[in-house]
Amino acid sequence: MRAVRFPLLLACLAGLTGFDAPTLRVPGDGQPAERVLALWEQTRPILLADAGQPLSDAQALAHGAPVLDAWTRLEAQLAASDASGETHAVMKLLNDFYGRPQSTPQRRLAIRNRTRAEFAQRLQNVEQRLRR
């Protein structure tokens, strides 16, 4: 009986968070600002698609994990560059939208709802900062 529970639990979790994980390629070539823009061009459609869906907390965390991973890797690569502020601005939006796993579900929901209410303005602010 125990052997059946584990696969059943995994199947249930897969149903809660099942989606086609986005594949983001962290740009390795070019100037820091160019690399940030290149990753943003990959991220923007994913973010807009997710903003149009009523994601549960588990889905938001799962959808955001590969996106946040890519931005964390780029942020680490560009830490000493002029583009570190831009990566930080994008990371702030992504963390508020998808949620930080270490926060409580209630806190993630409150921040996500506030971010959704201000989404158009926050997205515009990030894009203006990236295009400077």
mmCIF file of C-alpha atoms in Angstrom:
data_model
loop_
_atom_site.group_PDB
_atom_site.id
_atom_site.type_symbol
_atom_site.label_atom_id
_atom_site.label_comp_id
_atom_site.label_asym_id
_atom_site.label_seq_id
_atom_site.Cartn_x
_atom_site.Cartn_y
_atom_site.Cartn_z
ATOM 1 C CA MET A 1 0.000 0.000 0.000
ATOM 2 C CA ARG A 2 2.814 2.392 0.847
ATOM 3 C CA ALA A 3 4.377 1.931 -2.606
ATOM 4 C CA VAL A 4 1.138 3.145 -4.204
ATOM 5 C CA ARG A 5 0.854 6.291 -2.087
ATOM 6 C CA PHE A 6 4.069 7.915 -3.300
ATOM 7 C CA PRO A 7 3.292 7.687 -7.064
ATOM 8 C CA LEU A 8 -0.269 8.799 -6.334
ATOM 9 C CA LEU A 9 1.040 11.819 -4.419
ATOM 10 C CA LEU A 10 3.368 12.673 -7.306
ATOM 11 C CA ALA A 11 0.516 12.351 -9.788
ATOM 12 C CA CYS A 12 -1.623 14.694 -7.702
ATOM 13 C CA LEU A 13 1.175 17.234 -7.427
ATOM 14 C CA ALA A 14 1.802 17.024 -11.159
ATOM 15 C CA GLY A 15 -1.863 17.783 -11.722
ATOM 16 C CA LEU A 16 -1.658 20.838 -9.503
ATOM 17 C CA THR A 17 1.407 22.259 -11.150
ATOM 18 C CA GLY A 18 1.410 20.581 -14.563
ATOM 19 C CA PHE A 19 2.447 22.929 -17.375
ATOM 20 C CA ASP A 20 4.972 23.230 -20.115
ATOM 21 C CA ALA A 21 7.955 24.689 -18.324
ATOM 22 C CA PRO A 22 9.349 27.637 -20.203
ATOM 23 C CA THR A 23 12.825 27.192 -21.559
ATOM 24 C CA LEU A 24 14.820 30.346 -21.095
ATOM 25 C CA ARG A 25 18.323 30.685 -22.415
ATOM 26 C CA VAL A 26 20.465 33.007 -20.343
ATOM 27 C CA PRO A 27 22.382 35.094 -22.874
ATOM 28 C CA GLY A 28 26.137 34.707 -22.545
ATOM 29 C CA ASP A 29 27.253 37.093 -25.274
ATOM 30 C CA GLY A 30 26.995 40.828 -25.633
ATOM 31 C CA GLN A 31 27.096 43.821 -23.378
ATOM 32 C CA PRO A 32 25.334 43.517 -20.016
ATOM 33 C CA ALA A 33 22.406 45.728 -21.078
ATOM 34 C CA GLU A 34 21.983 43.691 -24.270
ATOM 35 C CA ARG A 35 21.943 40.474 -22.277
ATOM 36 C CA VAL A 36 19.287 41.838 -19.923
ATOM 37 C CA LEU A 37 17.115 42.904 -22.862
ATOM 38 C CA ALA A 38 17.565 39.538 -24.569
ATOM 39 C CA LEU A 39 16.382 37.657 -21.474
ATOM 40 C CA TRP A 40 13.535 40.139 -20.996
ATOM 41 C CA GLU A 41 12.357 39.464 -24.563
ATOM 42 C CA GLN A 42 12.101 35.778 -23.630
ATOM 43 C CA THR A 43 10.459 36.503 -20.272
ATOM 44 C CA ARG A 44 7.856 39.097 -21.249
ATOM 45 C CA PRO A 45 5.529 36.744 -23.207
ATOM 46 C CA ILE A 46 5.629 34.193 -20.380
ATOM 47 C CA LEU A 47 4.818 36.853 -17.793
ATOM 48 C CA LEU A 48 1.969 38.281 -19.878
ATOM 49 C CA ALA A 49 0.496 34.811 -20.472
ATOM 50 C CA ASP A 50 0.653 34.000 -16.759
ATOM 51 C CA ALA A 51 -0.859 37.381 -15.859
ATOM 52 C CA GLY A 52 -3.894 36.469 -17.955
ATOM 53 C CA GLN A 53 -4.516 33.236 -16.056
ATOM 54 C CA PRO A 54 -5.958 32.685 -12.582
ATOM 55 C CA LEU A 55 -2.995 30.723 -11.213
ATOM 56 C CA SER A 56 -3.198 29.030 -7.856
ATOM 57 C CA ASP A 57 -0.371 29.624 -5.410
ATOM 58 C CA ALA A 58 1.228 26.277 -6.315
ATOM 59 C CA GLN A 59 0.912 27.012 -10.036
ATOM 60 C CA ALA A 60 2.395 30.497 -9.654
ATOM 61 C CA LEU A 61 5.390 29.099 -7.776
ATOM 62 C CA ALA A 62 5.857 26.348 -10.358
ATOM 63 C CA HIS A 63 5.473 28.675 -13.353
ATOM 64 C CA GLY A 64 7.828 31.210 -11.838
ATOM 65 C CA ALA A 65 10.596 28.812 -10.816
ATOM 66 C CA PRO A 66 12.313 28.458 -14.225
ATOM 67 C CA VAL A 67 11.869 32.159 -14.964
ATOM 68 C CA LEU A 68 13.334 33.227 -11.637
ATOM 69 C CA ASP A 69 16.142 30.695 -12.023
ATOM 70 C CA ALA A 70 17.187 32.217 -15.347
ATOM 71 C CA TRP A 71 17.117 35.751 -13.950
ATOM 72 C CA THR A 72 19.037 34.703 -10.834
ATOM 73 C CA ARG A 73 21.763 33.203 -13.037
ATOM 74 C CA LEU A 74 21.944 36.364 -15.157
ATOM 75 C CA GLU A 75 21.941 38.571 -12.069
ATOM 76 C CA ALA A 76 24.890 36.609 -10.644
ATOM 77 C CA GLN A 77 26.805 36.952 -13.916
ATOM 78 C CA LEU A 78 26.195 40.707 -14.092
ATOM 79 C CA ALA A 79 26.603 41.536 -10.399
ATOM 80 C CA ALA A 80 29.571 43.849 -10.954
ATOM 81 C CA SER A 81 28.179 45.539 -14.069
ATOM 82 C CA ASP A 82 26.087 48.615 -14.719
ATOM 83 C CA ALA A 83 23.103 46.380 -15.567
ATOM 84 C CA SER A 84 22.736 44.967 -12.051
ATOM 85 C CA GLY A 85 20.051 47.548 -11.232
ATOM 86 C CA GLU A 86 18.008 46.469 -14.236
ATOM 87 C CA THR A 87 18.190 42.795 -13.301
ATOM 88 C CA HIS A 88 17.148 43.726 -9.776
ATOM 89 C CA ALA A 89 14.100 45.638 -11.091
ATOM 90 C CA VAL A 90 12.980 42.629 -13.148
ATOM 91 C CA MET A 91 13.608 40.235 -10.245
ATOM 92 C CA LYS A 92 11.484 42.396 -7.941
ATOM 93 C CA LEU A 93 8.545 42.257 -10.359
ATOM 94 C CA LEU A 94 8.942 38.511 -10.911
ATOM 95 C CA ASN A 95 9.272 37.717 -7.201
ATOM 96 C CA ASP A 96 6.197 39.798 -6.376
ATOM 97 C CA PHE A 97 4.182 38.261 -9.214
ATOM 98 C CA TYR A 98 5.153 34.599 -8.822
ATOM 99 C CA GLY A 99 5.926 34.646 -5.103
ATOM 100 C CA ARG A 100 8.889 33.758 -2.972
ATOM 101 C CA PRO A 101 8.801 30.114 -1.830
ATOM 102 C CA GLN A 102 10.083 31.031 1.624
ATOM 103 C CA SER A 103 7.084 33.336 2.273
ATOM 104 C CA THR A 104 3.820 32.047 3.680
ATOM 105 C CA PRO A 105 1.029 31.346 1.194
ATOM 106 C CA GLN A 106 -1.020 34.172 2.720
ATOM 107 C CA ARG A 107 1.809 36.684 2.265
ATOM 108 C CA ARG A 108 2.440 35.495 -1.319
ATOM 109 C CA LEU A 109 -1.255 35.892 -2.127
ATOM 110 C CA ALA A 110 -1.406 39.407 -0.674
ATOM 111 C CA ILE A 111 1.700 40.529 -2.583
ATOM 112 C CA ARG A 112 0.535 38.772 -5.782
ATOM 113 C CA ASN A 113 -2.888 40.460 -5.594
ATOM 114 C CA ARG A 114 -1.300 43.879 -5.086
ATOM 115 C CA THR A 115 1.082 43.206 -7.980
ATOM 116 C CA ARG A 116 -1.791 42.113 -10.234
ATOM 117 C CA ALA A 117 -3.688 45.328 -9.400
ATOM 118 C CA GLU A 118 -0.628 47.407 -10.348
ATOM 119 C CA PHE A 119 0.592 45.055 -13.092
ATOM 120 C CA ALA A 120 0.312 47.351 -16.123
ATOM 121 C CA GLN A 121 2.105 50.203 -14.364
ATOM 122 C CA ARG A 122 4.826 47.974 -12.913
ATOM 123 C CA LEU A 123 5.409 46.299 -16.270
ATOM 124 C CA GLN A 124 5.692 49.697 -17.943
ATOM 125 C CA ASN A 125 8.133 50.909 -15.269
ATOM 126 C CA VAL A 126 10.370 47.872 -15.757
ATOM 127 C CA GLU A 127 10.304 48.216 -19.525
ATOM 128 C CA GLN A 128 11.164 51.915 -19.350
ATOM 129 C CA ARG A 129 14.085 51.134 -17.094
ATOM 130 C CA LEU A 130 15.341 48.415 -19.440
ATOM 131 C CA ARG A 131 15.090 50.612 -22.533
ATOM 132 C CA ARG A 132 17.144 53.528 -21.150
#
